């Protein structure tokens, strides 16, 4: 009789965004005339940059010609793309990242989950609370979270998964976690932050890097939203921080900056200087393990999509990507201003496409979600869906058309003016 991975039974019933979609679909079915505006999942709405489309069309033509046709590509990604990424995203910012340390993939969500394949199952793992749910759920699936919910550690004793260390990020600590007092082996950091829209200063990141090096920890640095940073003093990459090559893996994506959520292209940086301990106490290069993992379980991103991603670095592509980012950040500004004027406490939305809102009148996150959906026909994301410390907060995404954002703000401010 085939048995299952019992860890899946420990997962919460549904992943956050499908659960939201389920509720929204039920509402839409019951209210067919409602004009629902979706500011929930951070999915882009504006078309792919013309430079990317042109490059992909050309790549399709390449595939129709025996001389330029491509079969399997390199598992790590084509060198012409990795070299551009290394030069433009990293070396131009003074980061010592070589093209050989870049692994092109079909998404940061996959990479954040898959990376656990190369780590042991006895690591102590820290996540912020609230947090992008993929970090938690993939650790539950891998059996890293103990047998039950609960736990006795004061930081965990909040109905969360035993075996994970939760670092609360709230308005009180400016949405930046306190460095743990105990040693932690794997640490997930996401800056600009999903869901709170906060950023980390150079000093804060340096403190994490110093901590990680002192404890032999590895930082998983999710920089999927780095392109939305507007403050020139905020680091875009963990490798801008001294010592990070000894302790950090960075995840990046073309999804949010270049509109690739449906096209799929991302990258992970694993410096060759990174090591982890084998059971016999020896140091093993993580790059070698990740390369082995990817070349066994992954056949690379399609040639066509990689040509599209390459076009992001052309002059035309850069201008078009900047216009997309400016567009969404103007949406974020409108959301912040309208909600602030309505008397709501808002955070984020300055260096990130997410606005984090304190729910009015002490409403729970899900109550506010239901209220907003039923009275304004606007969808957001309940803060508690990102963790216990997100209770009483609500995330509004800036990814939508200007018309929809303005209309949604008009509806919300009319109903919720404090
Ligand atoms: C979000 O809304 O948090 C993101 O769209 C999720 C993701 O990028 O997977």
Short mmCIF file of C-alpha atoms and ligand atoms in Angstrom, two decimals:
data_model
loop_
_atom_site.label_atom_id
_atom_site.label_comp_id
_atom_site.label_asym_id
_atom_site.label_seq_id
_atom_site.Cartn_x
_atom_site.Cartn_y
_atom_site.Cartn_z
CA UNK A 1 0.00 0.00 0.00
CA UNK A 2 1.43 3.37 -0.97
CA UNK A 3 1.92 5.72 1.95
CA UNK A 4 1.98 9.49 1.80
CA UNK A 5 4.20 12.25 3.07
CA UNK A 6 2.41 12.82 6.37
CA UNK A 7 3.90 16.27 6.66
CA UNK A 8 1.30 17.44 4.15
CA UNK A 9 -1.38 16.68 6.73
CA UNK A 10 0.17 19.29 9.01
CA UNK A 11 -0.34 22.06 6.47
CA UNK A 12 -3.11 24.56 6.94
CA UNK A 13 -6.10 23.59 4.75
CA UNK A 14 -5.25 25.69 1.70
CA UNK A 15 -2.46 27.92 0.47
CA UNK A 16 -3.37 31.55 1.19
CA UNK A 17 -3.98 32.84 -2.32
CA UNK A 18 -6.11 29.94 -3.61
CA UNK A 19 -8.14 30.27 -0.39
CA UNK A 20 -8.74 33.95 -1.14
CA UNK A 21 -9.63 33.10 -4.74
CA UNK A 22 -12.11 30.51 -3.48
CA UNK A 23 -13.87 33.07 -1.26
CA UNK A 24 -13.86 35.70 -3.99
CA UNK A 25 -15.26 33.26 -6.56
CA UNK A 26 -18.06 32.25 -4.17
CA UNK A 27 -18.89 35.93 -3.65
CA UNK A 28 -18.80 36.61 -7.40
CA UNK A 29 -21.13 33.70 -8.09
CA UNK A 30 -23.62 34.93 -5.50
CA UNK A 31 -23.29 38.55 -6.72
CA UNK A 32 -22.88 38.34 -10.49
CA UNK A 33 -23.29 42.11 -10.96
CA UNK A 34 -20.54 43.10 -8.50
CA UNK A 35 -17.57 44.75 -10.20
CA UNK A 36 -14.84 43.17 -8.12
CA UNK A 37 -11.43 44.86 -7.96
CA UNK A 38 -8.59 42.54 -7.03
CA UNK A 39 -5.79 44.05 -4.95
CA UNK A 40 -5.04 40.74 -3.25
CA UNK A 41 -2.36 38.55 -4.80
CA UNK A 42 0.58 40.58 -6.09
CA UNK A 43 0.02 39.73 -9.73
CA UNK A 44 1.01 42.20 -12.40
CA UNK A 45 -1.65 43.61 -14.71
CA UNK A 46 0.30 45.67 -17.25
CA UNK A 47 1.51 44.09 -20.53
CA UNK A 48 4.99 42.64 -20.93
CA UNK A 49 7.54 45.26 -22.03
CA UNK A 50 7.67 45.55 -25.83
CA UNK A 51 11.42 44.84 -25.78
CA UNK A 52 10.77 41.46 -24.13
CA UNK A 53 7.96 40.59 -26.52
CA UNK A 54 10.05 41.47 -29.56
CA UNK A 55 12.94 39.36 -28.26
CA UNK A 56 10.63 36.42 -27.60
CA UNK A 57 9.05 36.64 -31.06
CA UNK A 58 12.53 36.60 -32.56
CA UNK A 59 13.37 33.60 -30.36
CA UNK A 60 10.30 31.76 -31.65
CA UNK A 61 11.61 32.40 -35.17
CA UNK A 62 15.01 31.03 -34.10
CA UNK A 63 13.24 27.84 -33.10
CA UNK A 64 11.84 27.53 -36.63
CA UNK A 65 15.26 27.43 -38.25
CA UNK A 66 17.51 24.36 -38.06
CA UNK A 67 20.62 26.56 -37.67
CA UNK A 68 19.35 28.56 -34.69
CA UNK A 69 17.03 25.90 -33.23
CA UNK A 70 17.64 25.06 -29.55
CA UNK A 71 17.05 21.78 -27.79
CA UNK A 72 17.89 21.34 -24.11
CA UNK A 73 19.61 24.43 -22.80
CA UNK A 74 22.15 24.57 -19.98
CA UNK A 75 20.40 23.71 -16.68
CA UNK A 76 21.87 26.81 -15.06
CA UNK A 77 20.63 29.11 -17.81
CA UNK A 78 22.29 30.46 -20.97
CA UNK A 79 25.60 32.23 -20.32
CA UNK A 80 24.49 35.29 -22.32
CA UNK A 81 21.68 35.86 -19.76
CA UNK A 82 23.68 35.00 -16.65
CA UNK A 83 26.51 37.32 -17.71
CA UNK A 84 24.12 40.23 -18.11
CA UNK A 85 22.51 39.53 -14.74
CA UNK A 86 25.90 39.33 -13.03
CA UNK A 87 27.15 42.55 -14.61
CA UNK A 88 24.02 44.68 -14.38
CA UNK A 89 22.22 43.51 -11.25
CA UNK A 90 25.24 42.78 -9.10
CA UNK A 91 28.67 43.96 -10.29
CA UNK A 92 27.28 47.41 -11.18
CA UNK A 93 26.33 47.73 -7.49
CA UNK A 94 29.76 46.64 -6.33
CA UNK A 95 28.66 43.07 -5.56
CA UNK A 96 31.17 40.34 -6.27
CA UNK A 97 28.82 37.90 -8.03
CA UNK A 98 30.09 35.86 -10.96
CA UNK A 99 27.86 34.60 -13.80
CA UNK A 100 28.78 31.03 -12.82
CA UNK A 101 27.12 31.60 -9.42
CA UNK A 102 23.76 32.45 -11.02
CA UNK A 103 21.10 29.81 -11.60
CA UNK A 104 18.25 30.89 -13.89
CA UNK A 105 14.94 29.29 -12.96
CA UNK A 106 11.21 29.40 -13.58
CA UNK A 107 10.38 31.24 -10.37
CA UNK A 108 11.52 32.38 -6.96
CA UNK A 109 8.63 30.58 -5.30
CA UNK A 110 9.98 27.26 -6.64
CA UNK A 111 13.57 28.12 -5.73
CA UNK A 112 12.67 29.19 -2.18
CA UNK A 113 11.02 25.81 -1.68
CA UNK A 114 13.48 23.66 -3.63
CA UNK A 115 16.54 25.05 -1.87
CA UNK A 116 15.60 22.98 1.17
CA UNK A 117 16.58 19.87 -0.83
CA UNK A 118 20.26 20.60 -0.21
CA UNK A 119 19.96 21.25 3.53
CA UNK A 120 19.68 18.79 6.40
CA UNK A 121 16.48 18.12 8.27
CA UNK A 122 17.77 19.07 11.72
CA UNK A 123 18.37 22.76 11.08
CA UNK A 124 16.84 25.42 13.30
CA UNK A 125 14.84 27.70 11.03
CA UNK A 126 13.80 31.29 11.61
CA UNK A 127 11.12 33.18 9.71
CA UNK A 128 9.65 36.58 10.33
CA UNK A 129 6.04 36.87 11.38
CA UNK A 130 4.20 37.91 9.21
CA UNK A 131 5.97 36.12 6.36
CA UNK A 132 5.56 35.01 2.73
CA UNK A 133 3.74 31.71 3.40
CA UNK A 134 5.90 29.68 1.00
CA UNK A 135 8.83 29.74 3.44
CA UNK A 136 6.73 28.17 6.20
CA UNK A 137 4.73 25.71 4.11
CA UNK A 138 7.76 24.28 2.29
CA UNK A 139 9.42 23.63 5.65
CA UNK A 140 6.25 21.91 6.86
CA UNK A 141 6.25 19.74 3.71
CA UNK A 142 9.90 18.84 4.31
CA UNK A 143 9.13 17.80 7.88
CA UNK A 144 11.12 20.58 9.52
CA UNK A 145 8.39 21.72 11.84
CA UNK A 146 7.97 19.06 14.52
CA UNK A 147 4.94 16.91 14.98
CA UNK A 148 2.27 19.33 16.03
CA UNK A 149 1.25 22.92 16.17
CA UNK A 150 2.19 24.69 19.37
CA UNK A 151 5.58 24.59 21.03
CA UNK A 152 6.95 25.88 24.26
CA UNK A 153 9.51 28.43 23.19
CA UNK A 154 8.10 31.88 24.00
CA UNK A 155 8.64 33.01 20.41
CA UNK A 156 6.72 29.99 19.11
CA UNK A 157 4.02 29.54 21.70
CA UNK A 158 1.43 31.31 19.59
CA UNK A 159 -0.35 28.52 17.78
CA UNK A 160 2.36 28.36 15.11
CA UNK A 161 4.45 25.42 13.94
CA UNK A 162 6.64 23.82 16.52
CA UNK A 163 10.16 23.68 15.19
CA UNK A 164 10.18 27.11 13.54
CA UNK A 165 11.38 30.26 15.23
CA UNK A 166 9.10 33.19 14.53
CA UNK A 167 10.55 36.69 14.65
CA UNK A 168 7.70 39.19 14.95
CA UNK A 169 7.83 42.24 12.70
CA UNK A 170 5.38 44.90 13.78
CA UNK A 171 4.98 48.66 13.75
CA UNK A 172 6.79 48.71 17.13
CA UNK A 173 10.04 47.38 15.66
CA UNK A 174 9.56 49.19 12.35
CA UNK A 175 8.87 45.83 10.70
CA UNK A 176 12.46 44.65 11.07
CA UNK A 177 13.06 41.54 13.15
CA UNK A 178 15.24 41.51 16.19
CA UNK A 179 18.32 39.32 15.74
CA UNK A 180 17.65 36.09 17.70
CA UNK A 181 19.46 35.53 20.97
CA UNK A 182 19.94 31.82 20.22
CA UNK A 183 21.78 30.28 17.25
CA UNK A 184 19.63 29.65 14.18
CA UNK A 185 20.85 27.69 11.14
CA UNK A 186 18.61 28.93 8.31
CA UNK A 187 17.12 32.42 8.24
CA UNK A 188 14.57 33.73 5.74
CA UNK A 189 14.74 37.46 5.06
CA UNK A 190 12.65 39.25 2.44
CA UNK A 191 13.45 42.87 1.59
CA UNK A 192 11.65 44.92 0.37
CA UNK A 193 9.30 42.94 2.53
CA UNK A 194 6.35 40.92 1.45
CA UNK A 195 3.84 41.49 3.04
CA UNK A 196 4.63 44.64 5.08
CA UNK A 197 6.38 46.67 2.36
CA UNK A 198 9.18 47.57 4.78
CA UNK A 199 12.87 47.77 3.87
CA UNK A 200 16.11 47.01 5.68
CA UNK A 201 18.91 49.49 6.21
CA UNK A 202 22.50 48.57 5.45
CA UNK A 203 23.16 48.44 9.22
CA UNK A 204 20.31 46.02 9.83
CA UNK A 205 21.51 43.70 7.06
CA UNK A 206 25.09 43.95 8.33
CA UNK A 207 23.87 42.84 11.77
CA UNK A 208 22.23 39.77 10.17
CA UNK A 209 25.32 38.93 8.13
CA UNK A 210 27.55 39.27 11.20
CA UNK A 211 25.17 37.06 13.18
CA UNK A 212 25.04 34.45 10.41
CA UNK A 213 28.82 34.31 10.10
CA UNK A 214 29.28 34.04 13.86
CA UNK A 215 26.80 31.14 14.02
CA UNK A 216 27.56 29.33 10.75
CA UNK A 217 24.02 30.14 9.56
CA UNK A 218 22.77 30.60 6.01
CA UNK A 219 20.51 33.54 5.12
CA UNK A 220 17.93 33.01 2.38
CA UNK A 221 17.57 36.54 1.05
CA UNK A 222 14.47 37.06 -1.07
CA UNK A 223 14.98 40.20 -3.16
CA UNK A 224 12.03 39.66 -5.52
CA UNK A 225 10.92 43.27 -4.97
CA UNK A 226 14.31 45.03 -5.08
CA UNK A 227 13.42 46.95 -8.26
CA UNK A 228 10.78 48.88 -6.31
CA UNK A 229 13.33 50.50 -3.98
CA UNK A 230 13.22 54.27 -4.42
CA UNK A 231 15.48 55.28 -1.51
CA UNK A 232 19.12 55.34 -2.77
CA UNK A 233 20.42 54.37 0.69
CA UNK A 234 18.59 51.04 0.80
CA UNK A 235 20.62 48.03 -0.41
CA UNK A 236 19.16 46.07 -3.33
CA UNK A 237 21.22 42.95 -2.77
CA UNK A 238 22.51 41.17 0.34
CA UNK A 239 25.88 41.03 -1.46
CA UNK A 240 26.21 44.79 -0.96
CA UNK A 241 26.87 43.81 2.66
CA UNK A 242 30.37 42.83 3.70
CA UNK A 243 30.69 39.13 4.45
CA UNK A 244 27.43 38.12 2.72
CA UNK A 245 29.24 35.85 0.25
CA UNK A 246 30.10 33.67 3.24
CA UNK A 247 26.52 33.28 4.48
CA UNK A 248 23.79 34.21 1.99
CA UNK A 249 21.83 32.83 -0.95
CA UNK A 250 19.80 35.42 -2.86
CA UNK A 251 16.56 34.89 -4.80
CA UNK A 252 15.51 37.30 -7.55
CA UNK A 253 12.71 37.36 -10.05
CA UNK A 254 11.64 38.96 -13.31
CA UNK A 255 8.01 38.59 -12.22
CA UNK A 256 7.31 41.88 -10.55
CA UNK A 257 9.74 44.25 -12.29
CA UNK A 258 9.25 43.05 -15.88
CA UNK A 259 5.79 41.52 -15.58
CA UNK A 260 6.90 37.88 -15.93
CA UNK A 261 4.42 36.34 -13.46
CA UNK A 262 2.81 34.42 -16.32
CA UNK A 263 5.97 34.10 -18.42
CA UNK A 264 8.12 32.68 -15.59
CA UNK A 265 11.77 33.57 -15.11
CA UNK A 266 13.81 34.09 -11.96
CA UNK A 267 17.29 33.46 -10.62
CA UNK A 268 19.09 32.30 -7.54
CA UNK A 269 22.63 33.26 -6.57
CA UNK A 270 24.68 30.66 -4.73
CA UNK A 271 28.20 32.03 -4.14
CA UNK A 272 30.99 29.48 -4.51
CA UNK A 273 32.32 30.67 -1.15
CA UNK A 274 29.30 29.27 0.73
CA UNK A 275 29.59 26.03 2.65
CA UNK A 276 27.48 23.85 4.90
CA UNK A 277 28.46 21.05 7.26
CA UNK A 278 28.29 17.39 6.24
CA UNK A 279 27.43 14.72 8.84
CA UNK A 280 31.15 14.00 9.30
CA UNK A 281 31.80 17.64 10.16
CA UNK A 282 33.47 18.52 6.87
CA UNK A 283 32.59 21.67 4.92
CA UNK A 284 30.78 21.14 1.63
CA UNK A 285 30.31 23.77 -1.10
CA UNK A 286 26.63 24.60 -1.39
CA UNK A 287 27.10 25.66 -5.03
CA UNK A 288 28.07 22.10 -5.93
CA UNK A 289 25.01 20.67 -4.22
CA UNK A 290 22.61 23.16 -5.82
CA UNK A 291 24.20 22.59 -9.22
CA UNK A 292 23.78 18.83 -8.73
CA UNK A 293 20.19 19.31 -7.63
CA UNK A 294 19.28 21.56 -10.53
CA UNK A 295 21.00 19.49 -13.19
CA UNK A 296 19.16 16.40 -11.93
CA UNK A 297 15.68 17.78 -11.28
CA UNK A 298 15.47 20.74 -13.68
CA UNK A 299 16.02 21.15 -17.40
CA UNK A 300 16.27 24.92 -17.46
CA UNK A 301 13.98 27.76 -18.50
CA UNK A 302 12.88 27.83 -22.13
CA UNK A 303 15.16 29.54 -24.63
CA UNK A 304 12.31 31.84 -25.66
CA UNK A 305 11.69 33.07 -22.13
CA UNK A 306 15.39 33.57 -21.43
CA UNK A 307 15.67 35.72 -24.57
CA UNK A 308 12.74 37.74 -23.21
CA UNK A 309 14.51 38.15 -19.85
CA UNK A 310 17.73 39.15 -21.60
CA UNK A 311 15.86 42.00 -23.30
CA UNK A 312 15.17 43.51 -19.86
CA UNK A 313 18.84 44.61 -19.92
CA UNK A 314 18.66 46.35 -23.31
CA UNK A 315 18.38 50.12 -23.29
CA UNK A 316 14.81 49.92 -24.48
CA UNK A 317 14.01 47.20 -21.95
CA UNK A 318 15.43 49.23 -19.08
CA UNK A 319 13.30 52.24 -20.01
CA UNK A 320 10.17 50.10 -20.29
CA UNK A 321 10.79 48.26 -17.01
CA UNK A 322 11.37 51.56 -15.23
CA UNK A 323 8.07 52.85 -16.61
CA UNK A 324 6.28 49.75 -15.27
CA UNK A 325 7.81 50.17 -11.83
CA UNK A 326 7.00 53.88 -11.76
CA UNK A 327 3.44 53.05 -12.74
CA UNK A 328 2.91 50.56 -9.91
CA UNK A 329 4.67 52.82 -7.41
CA UNK A 330 2.34 55.67 -8.36
CA UNK A 331 -0.51 53.26 -7.58
CA UNK A 332 1.11 52.58 -4.21
CA UNK A 333 1.35 56.31 -3.54
CA UNK A 334 -2.34 56.78 -4.35
CA UNK A 335 -3.29 53.89 -2.06
CA UNK A 336 -1.16 55.26 0.79
CA UNK A 337 -2.46 58.80 0.44
CA UNK A 338 -6.14 57.92 0.14
CA UNK A 339 -6.10 55.49 3.05
CA UNK A 340 -4.10 57.87 5.23
CA UNK A 341 -6.57 60.65 4.43
CA UNK A 342 -9.38 58.29 5.45
CA UNK A 343 -7.73 57.98 8.87
CA UNK A 344 -6.22 54.52 8.46
CA UNK A 345 -2.71 53.73 9.69
CA UNK A 346 -0.67 52.65 6.65
CA UNK A 347 2.88 51.33 6.26
CA UNK A 348 5.03 50.32 3.30
CA UNK A 349 4.24 51.31 -0.26
CA UNK A 350 7.25 53.64 -0.59
CA UNK A 351 9.98 51.16 -1.57
CA UNK A 352 7.65 48.24 -2.24
CA UNK A 353 4.44 47.57 -4.18
CA UNK A 354 2.56 46.53 -1.02
CA UNK A 355 0.74 48.76 1.43
CA UNK A 356 0.23 47.30 4.89
CA UNK A 357 -2.82 48.70 6.62
CA UNK A 358 -3.97 48.51 10.23
CA UNK A 359 -7.57 47.32 10.12
CA UNK A 360 -10.06 49.90 11.38
CA UNK A 361 -12.12 49.58 14.58
CA UNK A 362 -10.13 46.58 15.80
CA UNK A 363 -11.56 44.32 13.06
CA UNK A 364 -9.77 41.02 12.58
CA UNK A 365 -7.93 40.64 9.28
CA UNK A 366 -10.48 38.18 7.85
CA UNK A 367 -13.44 40.27 9.10
CA UNK A 368 -11.99 43.26 7.30
CA UNK A 369 -11.45 41.10 4.21
CA UNK A 370 -15.11 40.02 4.25
CA UNK A 371 -16.31 43.56 4.96
CA UNK A 372 -14.25 45.03 2.14
CA UNK A 373 -15.39 42.34 -0.28
CA UNK A 374 -19.07 42.59 0.56
CA UNK A 375 -19.40 46.37 0.94
CA UNK A 376 -16.78 47.68 -1.52
CA UNK A 377 -16.26 44.64 -3.78
CA UNK A 378 -12.53 45.10 -3.25
CA UNK A 379 -10.17 42.18 -2.57
CA UNK A 380 -7.08 42.50 -0.40
CA UNK A 381 -5.06 39.99 1.61
CA UNK A 382 -5.74 39.42 5.31
CA UNK A 383 -2.59 40.05 7.34
CA UNK A 384 -3.23 37.01 9.53
CA UNK A 385 -2.81 34.84 6.41
CA UNK A 386 0.90 35.72 6.63
CA UNK A 387 1.22 34.75 10.30
CA UNK A 388 -0.11 35.43 13.78
CA UNK A 389 1.60 38.82 14.08
CA UNK A 390 -0.21 39.90 10.90
CA UNK A 391 -3.55 39.74 12.71
CA UNK A 392 -5.24 43.12 12.69
CA UNK A 393 -3.44 44.09 9.46
CA UNK A 394 -4.38 43.93 5.81
CA UNK A 395 -2.23 43.99 2.66
CA UNK A 396 -3.21 45.98 -0.39
CA UNK A 397 -1.31 45.35 -3.58
CA UNK A 398 -0.44 48.16 -5.99
CA UNK A 399 -0.52 45.79 -8.96
CA UNK A 400 -3.56 46.86 -10.94
CA UNK A 401 -4.68 49.42 -13.50
CA UNK A 402 -4.80 53.08 -12.44
CA UNK A 403 -8.52 53.12 -13.01
CA UNK A 404 -9.11 50.15 -10.71
CA UNK A 405 -6.83 51.49 -7.99
CA UNK A 406 -8.57 54.86 -8.02
CA UNK A 407 -11.99 53.27 -8.05
CA UNK A 408 -11.07 50.89 -5.20
CA UNK A 409 -9.74 53.76 -3.08
CA UNK A 410 -12.83 55.80 -3.75
CA UNK A 411 -15.05 52.90 -2.62
CA UNK A 412 -12.97 52.17 0.49
CA UNK A 413 -12.68 55.76 1.67
CA UNK A 414 -16.43 56.27 1.19
CA UNK A 415 -17.21 53.30 3.44
CA UNK A 416 -14.41 53.42 5.98
CA UNK A 417 -13.76 57.11 6.60
CA UNK A 418 -12.65 57.29 10.25
C1 LIG B 1 2.05 37.72 -3.25
O1 LIG B 1 0.96 38.22 -3.54
O2 LIG B 1 2.47 37.64 -2.10
C2 LIG B 1 2.88 37.21 -4.37
O3 LIG B 1 2.25 37.39 -5.58
C3 LIG B 1 3.13 35.81 -4.19
C4 LIG B 1 4.17 35.31 -5.11
O4 LIG B 1 4.92 36.08 -5.71
O5 LIG B 1 4.25 34.10 -5.20
#
